[in-house]
Tab-separated table of C-alpha atoms in Angstrom:
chain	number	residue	atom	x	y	z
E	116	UNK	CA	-118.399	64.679	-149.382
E	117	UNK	CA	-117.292	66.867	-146.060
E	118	UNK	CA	-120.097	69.191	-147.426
E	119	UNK	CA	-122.682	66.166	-146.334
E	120	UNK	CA	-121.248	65.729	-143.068
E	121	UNK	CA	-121.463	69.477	-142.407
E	122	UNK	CA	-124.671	69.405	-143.320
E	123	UNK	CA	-125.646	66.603	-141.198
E	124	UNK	CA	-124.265	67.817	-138.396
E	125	UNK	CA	-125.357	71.488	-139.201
E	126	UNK	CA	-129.125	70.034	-138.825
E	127	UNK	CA	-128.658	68.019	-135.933
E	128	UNK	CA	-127.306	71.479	-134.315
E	129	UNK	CA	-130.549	73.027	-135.134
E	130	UNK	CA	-132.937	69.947	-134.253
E	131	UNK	CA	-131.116	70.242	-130.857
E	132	UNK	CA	-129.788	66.460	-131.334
E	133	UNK	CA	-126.252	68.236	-130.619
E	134	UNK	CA	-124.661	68.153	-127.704
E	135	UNK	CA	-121.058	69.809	-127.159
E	136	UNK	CA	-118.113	70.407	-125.138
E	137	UNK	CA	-116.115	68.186	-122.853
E	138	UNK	CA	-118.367	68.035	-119.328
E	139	UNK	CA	-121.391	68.337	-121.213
E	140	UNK	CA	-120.782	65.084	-123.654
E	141	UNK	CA	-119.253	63.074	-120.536
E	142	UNK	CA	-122.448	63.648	-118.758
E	143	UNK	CA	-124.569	62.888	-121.653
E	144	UNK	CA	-122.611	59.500	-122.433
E	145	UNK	CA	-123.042	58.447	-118.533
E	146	UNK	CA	-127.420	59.015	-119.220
E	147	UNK	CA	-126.706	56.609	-122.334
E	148	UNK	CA	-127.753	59.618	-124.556
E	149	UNK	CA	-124.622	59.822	-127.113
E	150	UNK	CA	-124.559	58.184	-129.648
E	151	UNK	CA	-121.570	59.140	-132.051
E	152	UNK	CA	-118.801	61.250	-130.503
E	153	UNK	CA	-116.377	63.301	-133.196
E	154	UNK	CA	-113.747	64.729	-131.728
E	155	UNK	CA	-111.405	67.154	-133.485
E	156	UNK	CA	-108.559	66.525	-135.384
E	157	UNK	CA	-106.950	69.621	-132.932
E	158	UNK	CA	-108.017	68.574	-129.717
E	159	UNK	CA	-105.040	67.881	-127.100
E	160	UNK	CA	-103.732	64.376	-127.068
E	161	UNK	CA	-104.608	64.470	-123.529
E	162	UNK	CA	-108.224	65.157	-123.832
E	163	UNK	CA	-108.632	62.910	-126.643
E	164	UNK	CA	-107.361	59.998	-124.811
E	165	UNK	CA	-109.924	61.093	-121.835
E	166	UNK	CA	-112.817	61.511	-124.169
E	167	UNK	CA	-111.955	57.691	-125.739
E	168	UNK	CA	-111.882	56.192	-122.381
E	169	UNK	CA	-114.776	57.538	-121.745
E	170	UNK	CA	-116.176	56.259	-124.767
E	171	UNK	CA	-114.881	52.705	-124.395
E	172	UNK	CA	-116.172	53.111	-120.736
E	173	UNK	CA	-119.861	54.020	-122.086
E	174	UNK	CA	-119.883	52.080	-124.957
E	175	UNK	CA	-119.744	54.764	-127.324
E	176	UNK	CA	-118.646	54.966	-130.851
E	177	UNK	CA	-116.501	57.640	-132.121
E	178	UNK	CA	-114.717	59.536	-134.954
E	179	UNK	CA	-111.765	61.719	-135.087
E	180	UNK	CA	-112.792	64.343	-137.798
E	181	UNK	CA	-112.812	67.917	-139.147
E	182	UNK	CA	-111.025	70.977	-136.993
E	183	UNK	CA	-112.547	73.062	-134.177
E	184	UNK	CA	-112.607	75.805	-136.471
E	185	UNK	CA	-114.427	74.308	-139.293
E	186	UNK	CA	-117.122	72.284	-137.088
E	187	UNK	CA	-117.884	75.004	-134.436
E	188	UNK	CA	-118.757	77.244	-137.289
E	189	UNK	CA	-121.322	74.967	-138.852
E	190	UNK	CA	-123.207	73.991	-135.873
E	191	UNK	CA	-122.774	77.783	-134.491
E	192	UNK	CA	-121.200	76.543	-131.273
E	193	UNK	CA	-117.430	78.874	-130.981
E	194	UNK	CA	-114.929	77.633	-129.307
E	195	UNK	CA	-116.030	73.427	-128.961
E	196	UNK	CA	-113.909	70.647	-130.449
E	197	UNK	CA	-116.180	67.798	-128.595
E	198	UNK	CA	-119.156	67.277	-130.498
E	199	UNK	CA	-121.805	64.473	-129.394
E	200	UNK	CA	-124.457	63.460	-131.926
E	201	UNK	CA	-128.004	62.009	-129.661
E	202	UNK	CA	-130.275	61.025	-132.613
E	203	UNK	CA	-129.187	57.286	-133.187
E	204	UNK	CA	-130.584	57.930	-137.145
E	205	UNK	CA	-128.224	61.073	-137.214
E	206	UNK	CA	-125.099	58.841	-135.626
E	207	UNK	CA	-125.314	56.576	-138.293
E	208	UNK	CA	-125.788	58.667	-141.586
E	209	UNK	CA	-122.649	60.978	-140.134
E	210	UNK	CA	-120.737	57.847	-139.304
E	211	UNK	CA	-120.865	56.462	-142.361
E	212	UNK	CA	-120.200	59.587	-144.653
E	213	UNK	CA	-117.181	60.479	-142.206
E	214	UNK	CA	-116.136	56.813	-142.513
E	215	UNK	CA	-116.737	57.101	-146.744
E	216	UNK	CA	-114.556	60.402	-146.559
E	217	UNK	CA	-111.464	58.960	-144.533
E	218	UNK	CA	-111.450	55.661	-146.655
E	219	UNK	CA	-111.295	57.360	-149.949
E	220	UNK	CA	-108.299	59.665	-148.322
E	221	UNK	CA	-106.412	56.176	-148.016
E	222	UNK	CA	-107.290	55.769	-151.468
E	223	UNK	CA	-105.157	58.052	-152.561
């Protein structure tokens, strides 16, 4: 299952429907661009509570998934634990396999 969203999100790197890092995704979400913001699981409490009012501010949906580690090396971006998805068609197929992977976690 996290294979799919690594995938997903490995594509939308290379179709350049990817945006990362904190200024860059706050800027995007003010043009109305974003349209699924993951954050990672590692980012400081402070900048995650930032990044949500931002996204409750813009009207943004968001997910808390993955580490730093494991989703800058798929998209090939070092360092970044802000991701912002633009493709609305890419927002939703990630959204719902991240959703799919956290509700079968509860499962358990």
């Amino acid at each position: 299952m996290r294979d799919k969203v690594f995938s997903y999100l490995g594509f939308a790197a290379r179709t350049r429907n990817l945006v990362t890092g904190y200024n860059t995704c706050i800027m995007m979400m003010e043009k109305r661009k974003v349209k699924l913001l993951i954050l990672t699981k590692d980012l400081a409490e402070n900048t995650v509570k930032k990044m949500l009012q931002q996204c409750n501010k813009s009207n943004v949906e968001y997910r808390i998934f993955g580490s730093s580690d494991e989703l800058s090396q798929i998209t090939g971006k070092t360092g970044k634990g802000i991701f912002g998805i633009t493709d609305q068609h890419f927002a939703e197929i990630i959204c719902r396999e991240i959703d799919r992977i956290q509700s079968e976690k509860e499962g358990f």
